[in-house]
Short mmCIF file of C-alpha atoms in Angstrom, two decimals:
data_model
loop_
_atom_site.label_atom_id
_atom_site.label_comp_id
_atom_site.label_asym_id
_atom_site.label_seq_id
_atom_site.Cartn_x
_atom_site.Cartn_y
_atom_site.Cartn_z
CA MET A 77 55.31 -41.09 -1.40
CA GLN A 78 58.40 -39.51 -2.92
CA THR A 79 56.56 -36.20 -3.38
CA LEU A 80 55.52 -36.13 0.27
CA GLN A 81 59.07 -36.95 1.31
CA SER A 82 60.47 -34.10 -0.80
CA ALA A 83 57.90 -31.63 0.57
CA VAL A 84 58.78 -32.45 4.18
CA ALA A 85 62.50 -32.13 3.40
CA ARG A 86 61.79 -28.63 1.99
CA GLY A 87 60.21 -27.37 5.20
CA TYR A 88 56.60 -28.57 5.15
CA VAL A 89 56.92 -30.03 8.64
CA TRP A 90 53.35 -29.50 9.89
CA HIS A 91 50.57 -31.71 8.65
CA VAL A 92 46.92 -32.66 8.97
CA SER A 93 45.81 -35.93 7.38
CA GLY A 94 42.77 -38.14 7.10
CA VAL A 95 40.58 -40.34 4.90
CA VAL A 96 37.62 -39.14 2.82
CA ALA A 97 35.10 -40.90 0.59
CA ALA A 98 35.35 -40.35 -3.15
CA GLU A 99 31.94 -38.64 -3.24
CA LYS A 100 33.15 -35.93 -0.83
CA PHE A 101 36.72 -35.56 -2.07
CA LEU A 102 36.12 -32.78 -4.63
CA ALA A 103 34.27 -30.68 -2.05
CA LEU A 104 37.17 -31.14 0.38
CA GLN A 105 39.68 -30.12 -2.29
CA GLU A 106 37.69 -27.01 -3.16
CA LYS A 107 37.34 -26.06 0.52
CA PHE A 108 41.10 -26.19 1.05
CA ALA A 109 41.68 -24.24 -2.18
CA GLU A 110 39.35 -21.43 -1.04
CA ARG A 111 40.60 -21.28 2.56
CA TYR A 112 44.33 -21.90 2.22
CA ASP A 113 45.14 -21.23 -1.48
CA THR A 114 46.35 -24.78 -2.10
CA GLY A 115 45.95 -24.28 -5.85
CA LEU A 116 48.88 -21.88 -6.16
CA SER A 117 51.73 -22.62 -8.52
CA ARG A 118 55.25 -23.45 -7.42
CA TRP A 119 56.49 -19.88 -7.96
CA GLN A 120 53.57 -18.33 -6.13
CA ARG A 121 54.26 -20.52 -3.09
CA CYS A 122 57.93 -19.54 -3.27
CA ARG A 123 57.01 -15.84 -3.35
CA GLN A 124 54.73 -16.24 -0.32
CA ARG A 125 57.41 -18.00 1.68
CA ARG A 126 59.89 -15.21 0.91
CA GLN A 127 57.38 -12.72 2.27
CA GLY A 128 57.11 -14.66 5.54
CA ALA A 129 53.81 -16.44 4.93
CA ALA A 130 53.48 -20.20 5.41
CA GLY A 131 53.34 -22.38 2.32
CA VAL A 132 50.45 -24.86 2.11
CA ARG A 133 50.22 -27.95 -0.12
CA PHE A 134 47.48 -30.55 -0.49
CA PHE A 135 48.16 -34.17 -1.46
CA ALA A 136 45.82 -37.11 -1.99
CA TYR A 137 46.01 -40.69 -3.24
CA PRO A 138 43.29 -43.36 -3.63
CA GLU A 139 43.40 -46.04 -0.96
CA GLN A 140 44.04 -49.47 -2.40
CA GLY A 141 40.98 -51.70 -2.69
CA THR A 142 38.49 -49.03 -1.59
CA THR A 143 36.71 -45.95 -2.96
CA ARG A 144 38.32 -43.66 -0.42
CA PHE A 145 41.20 -41.18 -0.59
CA LEU A 146 44.13 -40.73 1.74
CA TRP A 147 44.81 -37.00 2.01
CA TRP A 148 47.49 -34.82 3.60
CA LEU A 149 47.55 -31.05 4.17
CA LEU A 150 51.15 -29.90 4.69
CA PHE A 151 52.27 -26.40 5.65
CA THR A 152 55.44 -24.67 6.77
CA GLU A 153 56.24 -22.37 9.65
CA GLY A 154 54.85 -18.86 9.25
CA GLU A 155 51.66 -16.85 9.18
CA ASN A 156 48.84 -18.68 7.47
CA ALA A 157 45.17 -19.44 8.01
CA ALA A 158 45.89 -23.18 8.01
CA PHE A 159 48.29 -22.84 10.93
CA GLN A 160 45.65 -20.96 12.93
CA GLN A 161 42.51 -22.92 12.03
CA GLU A 162 43.78 -26.51 11.85
CA HIS A 163 44.03 -27.29 15.55
CA GLY A 164 44.62 -31.00 14.98
CA ARG A 165 47.98 -30.39 13.31
CA TRP A 166 51.05 -32.47 14.08
CA LYS A 167 54.75 -31.97 13.53
CA VAL A 168 56.39 -34.73 11.53
CA SER A 169 59.48 -34.79 13.76
CA GLU A 170 57.41 -35.80 16.79
CA ARG A 171 56.96 -39.49 17.47
CA LYS A 172 53.18 -39.26 17.86
CA GLY A 173 52.81 -36.89 14.93
CA ARG A 174 54.66 -38.80 12.21
CA LEU A 175 53.36 -38.56 8.69
CA CYS A 176 51.84 -41.95 7.82
CA TRP A 177 50.74 -43.63 4.62
CA GLY A 178 47.65 -45.39 5.87
CA THR A 179 48.64 -47.98 8.46
CA GLU A 180 51.61 -49.40 6.54
CA PHE A 181 54.35 -46.75 6.19
CA GLU A 182 55.60 -43.80 8.21
CA LEU A 183 58.05 -40.98 7.42
CA VAL A 184 61.05 -40.80 9.77
CA GLN A 185 64.52 -39.25 9.98
CA LEU A 186 67.42 -41.69 9.61
CA PRO A 187 71.18 -41.06 10.00
CA THR A 188 73.44 -40.95 6.94
CA PRO A 189 77.12 -41.99 6.62
CA ASN A 190 78.29 -38.33 6.65
CA GLY A 191 76.76 -37.74 10.08
CA LYS A 192 73.62 -35.97 8.94
CA VAL A 193 70.00 -37.11 8.87
CA SER A 194 67.59 -37.58 5.97
CA TRP A 195 63.88 -38.27 5.61
CA SER A 196 62.80 -41.72 4.47
CA TRP A 197 59.79 -44.03 4.52
CA ARG A 198 59.72 -47.24 6.54
CA MET A 199 57.08 -49.72 7.63
CA THR A 200 55.28 -49.23 10.91
CA ARG A 201 56.00 -51.55 13.83
CA GLU A 202 52.61 -53.24 13.48
CA ARG A 203 53.22 -53.91 9.78
CA VAL A 204 56.66 -55.47 10.50
CA GLN A 205 55.08 -57.79 13.08
CA GLU A 206 52.48 -58.84 10.48
CA TRP A 207 55.29 -59.71 8.03
CA GLN A 208 57.03 -61.77 10.71
CA GLY A 209 53.83 -63.70 11.36
CA GLU A 210 53.42 -64.44 7.63
CA ILE A 211 57.03 -65.64 7.38
CA GLN A 212 56.64 -67.96 10.36
CA ALA A 213 53.41 -69.41 9.00
CA ALA A 214 54.97 -69.96 5.56
CA ILE A 215 58.07 -71.70 6.96
CA ARG A 216 55.92 -74.06 9.03
CA THR A 217 54.10 -75.15 5.87
CA THR A 218 56.42 -78.14 5.35
CA ARG A 219 54.74 -79.65 2.29
CA ASP A 220 56.60 -77.44 -0.17
CA ASP A 221 58.53 -74.17 -0.37
CA ASP A 222 55.99 -72.28 -2.49
CA ALA A 223 54.52 -70.49 0.54
CA ILE A 224 57.79 -68.93 1.71
CA LYS A 225 58.76 -68.08 -1.87
CA ALA A 226 55.47 -66.22 -2.36
CA VAL A 227 55.95 -64.21 0.85
CA MET A 228 59.52 -63.28 -0.11
CA ALA A 229 58.44 -62.28 -3.61
CA ARG A 230 55.91 -59.86 -2.14
CA LEU A 231 58.48 -58.54 0.32
CA VAL A 232 60.93 -57.71 -2.46
CA ARG A 233 58.33 -55.63 -4.33
CA LEU A 234 57.95 -53.11 -1.49
CA PRO A 235 59.02 -49.51 -2.23
CA GLY A 236 62.80 -49.36 -2.02
CA PHE A 237 63.23 -46.39 0.28
CA LYS A 238 66.20 -46.45 2.64
CA GLY A 239 64.18 -47.22 5.77
CA GLY A 240 62.12 -49.87 4.01
CA ARG A 241 65.21 -51.60 2.57
CA GLN A 242 66.75 -51.87 6.02
CA GLN A 243 63.59 -53.48 7.36
CA VAL A 244 63.49 -55.92 4.43
CA PHE A 245 67.08 -57.01 5.19
CA GLU A 246 66.13 -57.54 8.84
CA LEU A 247 63.14 -59.65 7.77
CA HIS A 248 65.49 -61.69 5.55
CA ARG A 249 67.67 -62.44 8.56
CA PHE A 250 64.60 -63.24 10.64
CA ALA A 251 63.42 -65.72 7.98
CA LYS A 252 66.85 -67.31 7.70
CA ASP A 253 67.13 -67.85 11.48
CA ASP A 254 63.60 -69.24 11.72
CA TRP A 255 64.27 -71.51 8.72
CA GLY A 256 67.38 -72.96 10.38
CA ARG A 257 65.50 -73.62 13.60
CA ILE A 258 62.36 -75.20 12.07
CA ARG A 259 63.58 -76.78 8.84
CA ARG A 260 66.89 -78.29 9.97
CA LYS A 261 66.90 -81.25 7.59
CA ALA A 262 65.80 -79.19 4.59
CA LYS A 263 68.25 -77.74 2.11
CA SER A 264 70.18 -74.66 3.11
CA TRP A 265 68.59 -71.22 2.93
CA GLU A 266 68.84 -69.44 -0.41
CA PRO A 267 68.95 -65.67 0.03
CA PRO A 268 66.20 -63.96 -2.00
CA ALA A 269 66.69 -60.97 -4.27
CA ARG A 270 67.05 -57.56 -2.72
CA PRO A 271 64.51 -54.80 -3.32
CA GLY A 272 65.47 -52.17 -5.84
CA TYR A 273 66.25 -48.56 -5.09
CA VAL A 274 63.74 -45.75 -5.54
CA ARG A 275 64.93 -43.49 -8.34
CA PHE A 276 64.07 -39.81 -8.16
CA ARG A 277 61.19 -38.88 -10.46
CA SER A 278 59.50 -35.58 -11.16
CA ASP A 279 56.08 -34.95 -9.64
CA GLU A 280 53.35 -36.69 -11.60
CA THR A 281 49.80 -35.52 -10.97
CA VAL A 282 46.44 -36.63 -12.33
CA PRO A 283 43.26 -34.48 -12.30
CA ALA A 284 41.26 -35.34 -9.20
CA ALA A 285 37.95 -35.26 -11.06
CA GLN A 286 39.15 -37.97 -13.43
CA VAL A 287 40.24 -40.27 -10.59
CA VAL A 288 36.98 -39.70 -8.68
CA GLN A 289 34.92 -40.47 -11.76
CA ARG A 290 36.77 -43.73 -12.36
CA LEU A 291 36.39 -44.83 -8.74
CA LEU A 292 32.67 -44.09 -8.65
CA VAL A 293 32.00 -46.30 -11.69
CA GLY A 294 34.08 -49.18 -10.29
CA GLN A 295 37.19 -48.84 -12.47
CA ALA A 296 40.86 -48.67 -11.49
CA PRO A 297 41.82 -45.14 -10.34
CA PHE A 298 44.53 -44.79 -13.00
CA GLY A 299 44.37 -45.95 -16.59
CA THR A 300 44.03 -44.91 -20.21
CA GLU A 301 40.80 -46.74 -21.05
CA PRO A 302 37.64 -44.60 -21.29
CA VAL A 303 35.33 -44.33 -18.33
CA ILE A 304 32.31 -46.64 -18.61
CA SER A 305 29.15 -45.33 -16.97
CA LYS A 306 27.06 -47.70 -14.87
CA GLN A 307 23.41 -46.99 -15.44
CA GLU A 308 22.38 -49.51 -12.79
CA SER A 309 24.34 -47.81 -10.04
CA PRO A 310 22.03 -46.27 -7.38
CA GLU A 311 24.67 -43.66 -6.55
CA GLU A 312 24.30 -42.12 -10.01
CA GLU A 313 20.52 -42.13 -10.03
CA THR A 314 20.35 -38.39 -9.35
CA MET A 315 22.87 -37.59 -12.07
CA SER A 316 21.04 -39.68 -14.67
CA VAL A 317 17.79 -37.81 -13.98
CA VAL A 318 19.57 -34.48 -14.44
CA ASN A 319 21.08 -35.62 -17.75
CA ALA A 320 17.78 -37.05 -19.02
CA ASP A 321 16.97 -33.87 -21.06
CA ARG A 322 19.97 -34.04 -23.39
CA LYS A 323 17.78 -34.20 -26.53
CA THR A 324 16.65 -30.60 -26.37
CA GLY A 325 17.10 -29.98 -30.04
CA LEU A 326 19.40 -27.01 -29.41
CA PRO A 327 22.78 -27.06 -31.21
CA ILE A 328 25.94 -27.41 -29.12
CA PRO A 329 28.28 -24.55 -30.03
CA ARG A 330 31.94 -25.13 -30.69
CA GLY A 331 34.95 -22.89 -30.65
CA ARG A 332 36.20 -20.13 -28.42
CA ASP A 333 32.88 -18.78 -27.14
CA ALA A 334 31.25 -22.17 -26.55
CA CYS A 335 31.80 -22.14 -22.79
CA ARG A 336 30.24 -18.69 -22.33
CA VAL A 337 27.22 -19.51 -24.52
CA LEU A 338 26.55 -22.79 -22.73
CA LEU A 339 26.89 -21.20 -19.29
CA ILE A 340 24.28 -18.60 -20.20
CA ARG A 341 22.04 -21.34 -21.55
CA GLU A 342 22.31 -23.37 -18.35
CA ALA A 343 22.23 -20.37 -15.97
CA GLU A 344 18.98 -21.40 -14.30
CA GLN A 345 20.18 -24.96 -13.74
CA ILE A 346 23.49 -23.69 -12.34
CA GLN A 347 21.67 -21.41 -9.93
CA THR A 348 19.65 -24.42 -8.77
CA PHE A 349 22.84 -26.40 -8.19
CA ILE A 350 24.38 -23.54 -6.20
CA ALA A 351 21.23 -23.30 -4.06
CA GLU A 352 21.52 -27.06 -3.40
CA ARG A 353 25.15 -26.51 -2.24
CA TRP A 354 26.85 -28.25 -5.14
CA SER A 355 30.56 -27.55 -5.39
CA TYR A 356 31.86 -25.74 -8.47
CA GLU A 357 33.91 -28.80 -9.40
CA SER A 358 30.77 -30.97 -9.36
CA ILE A 359 28.97 -28.45 -11.57
CA ARG A 360 31.92 -28.42 -13.96
CA LEU A 361 31.91 -32.23 -14.12
CA TRP A 362 28.18 -32.21 -14.89
CA LEU A 363 28.70 -29.73 -17.73
CA LEU A 364 31.77 -31.63 -18.95
CA ASP A 365 29.78 -34.86 -19.11
CA ARG A 366 26.97 -33.08 -20.94
CA TYR A 367 28.78 -30.84 -23.43
CA GLY A 368 32.31 -32.23 -23.68
CA GLU A 369 35.65 -30.48 -24.01
CA ALA A 370 34.24 -26.94 -23.77
CA PHE A 371 34.39 -27.30 -19.96
CA ASP A 372 37.79 -29.01 -19.76
CA ILE A 373 39.23 -25.92 -18.06
CA PRO A 374 40.86 -25.21 -14.67
CA LEU A 375 38.54 -24.73 -11.71
CA PRO A 376 39.45 -21.04 -10.97
CA ALA A 377 38.73 -20.07 -14.60
CA PHE A 378 35.45 -21.99 -14.52
CA ARG A 379 34.36 -20.28 -11.30
CA GLU A 380 35.05 -16.83 -12.79
CA ARG A 381 33.17 -17.64 -16.01
CA VAL A 382 30.16 -18.87 -14.04
CA ARG A 383 30.12 -15.65 -12.06
CA ARG A 384 30.18 -13.53 -15.22
CA ALA A 385 27.56 -15.66 -16.95
CA LEU A 386 25.17 -15.35 -14.01
CA GLN A 387 25.73 -11.60 -13.87
CA GLY A 388 25.03 -11.30 -17.60
CA LYS A 389 21.89 -13.40 -17.26
CA ALA A 390 20.63 -11.24 -14.37
CA ALA A 391 21.33 -8.04 -16.33
CA THR A 392 19.41 -9.39 -19.33
CA THR A 393 16.46 -10.30 -17.12
CA LEU A 394 16.33 -6.84 -15.61
CA LYS A 395 16.56 -5.27 -19.05
CA ASP A 396 13.65 -7.30 -20.39
CA ALA A 397 11.45 -6.73 -17.33
CA PRO A 398 8.67 -4.08 -17.61
CA GLN A 399 9.57 -0.83 -15.93
CA THR A 400 7.32 1.90 -14.54
CA VAL A 401 7.61 5.34 -16.16
CA GLN A 402 8.19 8.25 -13.82
CA THR A 403 7.47 11.83 -14.92
CA VAL A 404 10.20 14.33 -14.17
CA SER A 405 9.90 18.01 -14.88
CA ILE A 406 12.19 19.62 -17.44
CA MET A 407 13.45 22.14 -14.93
CA ASP A 408 14.57 19.40 -12.52
CA GLN A 409 16.44 17.64 -15.32
CA GLU A 410 18.30 20.83 -16.23
CA LYS A 411 19.24 21.41 -12.59
CA GLU A 412 20.59 17.87 -12.27
CA GLN A 413 22.62 18.23 -15.47
CA LYS A 414 24.18 21.48 -14.20
CA ASN A 415 25.03 20.04 -10.81
CA GLU A 416 26.42 16.83 -12.29
CA THR A 417 30.20 16.95 -12.72
CA ARG A 418 31.66 14.89 -15.49
CA GLU A 419 35.11 13.50 -14.91
CA GLU A 420 37.34 11.84 -17.45
CA ARG A 421 40.01 9.43 -16.33
CA ARG A 422 41.64 6.26 -17.59
CA LEU A 423 41.00 2.94 -15.90
CA SER A 424 43.80 0.96 -14.30
CA TRP A 425 44.59 -2.56 -15.41
CA GLU A 426 43.02 -4.08 -12.29
CA GLU A 427 39.76 -2.18 -12.83
CA ARG A 428 39.53 -3.21 -16.48
CA ARG A 429 40.25 -6.84 -15.65
CA ALA A 430 37.80 -7.01 -12.73
CA GLY A 431 35.13 -5.13 -14.68
CA ARG A 432 34.49 -2.66 -11.85
CA PHE A 433 33.68 0.71 -13.40
CA PRO A 434 33.02 4.05 -11.63
CA GLY A 435 29.55 5.38 -11.02
CA SER A 436 27.36 7.62 -13.15
CA GLY A 437 29.29 10.76 -12.29
CA SER A 438 32.25 10.00 -14.53
CA VAL A 439 32.97 9.09 -18.14
CA VAL A 440 35.13 6.04 -18.82
CA VAL A 441 37.83 6.49 -21.47
CA HIS A 442 39.51 3.38 -22.90
CA ASN A 443 42.67 3.20 -24.96
CA ARG A 444 41.29 0.13 -26.68
CA LYS A 445 38.43 -2.29 -26.47
CA PRO A 446 39.02 -4.94 -23.74
CA ASN A 447 40.10 -8.28 -25.12
CA ARG A 448 37.84 -11.28 -24.55
CA ASP A 449 40.70 -13.25 -22.98
CA GLU A 450 41.17 -10.52 -20.36
CA LEU A 451 37.54 -10.71 -19.26
CA TYR A 452 37.38 -14.52 -19.21
#
């Protein structure tokens, strides 16, 4: 909530939000990353905004008590694909377009003592009315005071943003007035403790794949305990069939080249997944579950390595395939060699990194052999 509040205060005033199931969350995240470059770093977003382009950020949090995610796509003013394609966008300053946390909190602008305004979270009107109903029901339970104490204890533990604290104080006064009207002969009202303030904290993020995996097996979304697989779960029936051939007898390589070797080994299976419209993050999770830390890498790097592995596999297949021999006269060969112009030039850094080399009419000259880290 604090991260969303800071983003809006820094100019991310347009938003699109919704709810998505855990099974579809990784595909949604990858779609936004490909369309709107939501995976950029902080400095890359800053550079884009200086050039006049709109900054785009993607946030998500698991909904309490469910296996769904609340997600928000925020972007600033400027030229961007998100601003053109997302027609259901809202501006956070509009009353109907406020940024909401489920159905409980909303982000609003509140006045400050120095005459300015600041962004803060507060409860929605419907949620305040629900609290008032709980307070009235607890006060009318005249057997003991445990009911009203339990409601007030929960009220104090709400997030201590400025707007929420003001609403908690108003609910305290509401409870005190209702107590004096209903429980006249009871002892006087004892004011409960006040909610604490929200201290500023740096952004804390958790890999989405880890949270999704924990939710799908029925565990808490955040924790340090290892993920326990549920073999009886019907949702994982397809995954268990895929992982049934683990005992292949082939050794699992370790070290720097393990990822490349394993991708070439599983090239046919990866091509099958791509044909079945699996997301790259789902493929990476399958490989991570099968081979371990060799695939604990960022998604952009994994996508590039898959592309290179599939290209290498296709080149090897073509090399091993039988080829037909064509007879060419010696005179024609000499004519082609005379007409062929050989050019020598040095490759640029972008060409060496992308692996795009000129055609057969030139000779490539390298200063040094390309490093493995530059290609992968």
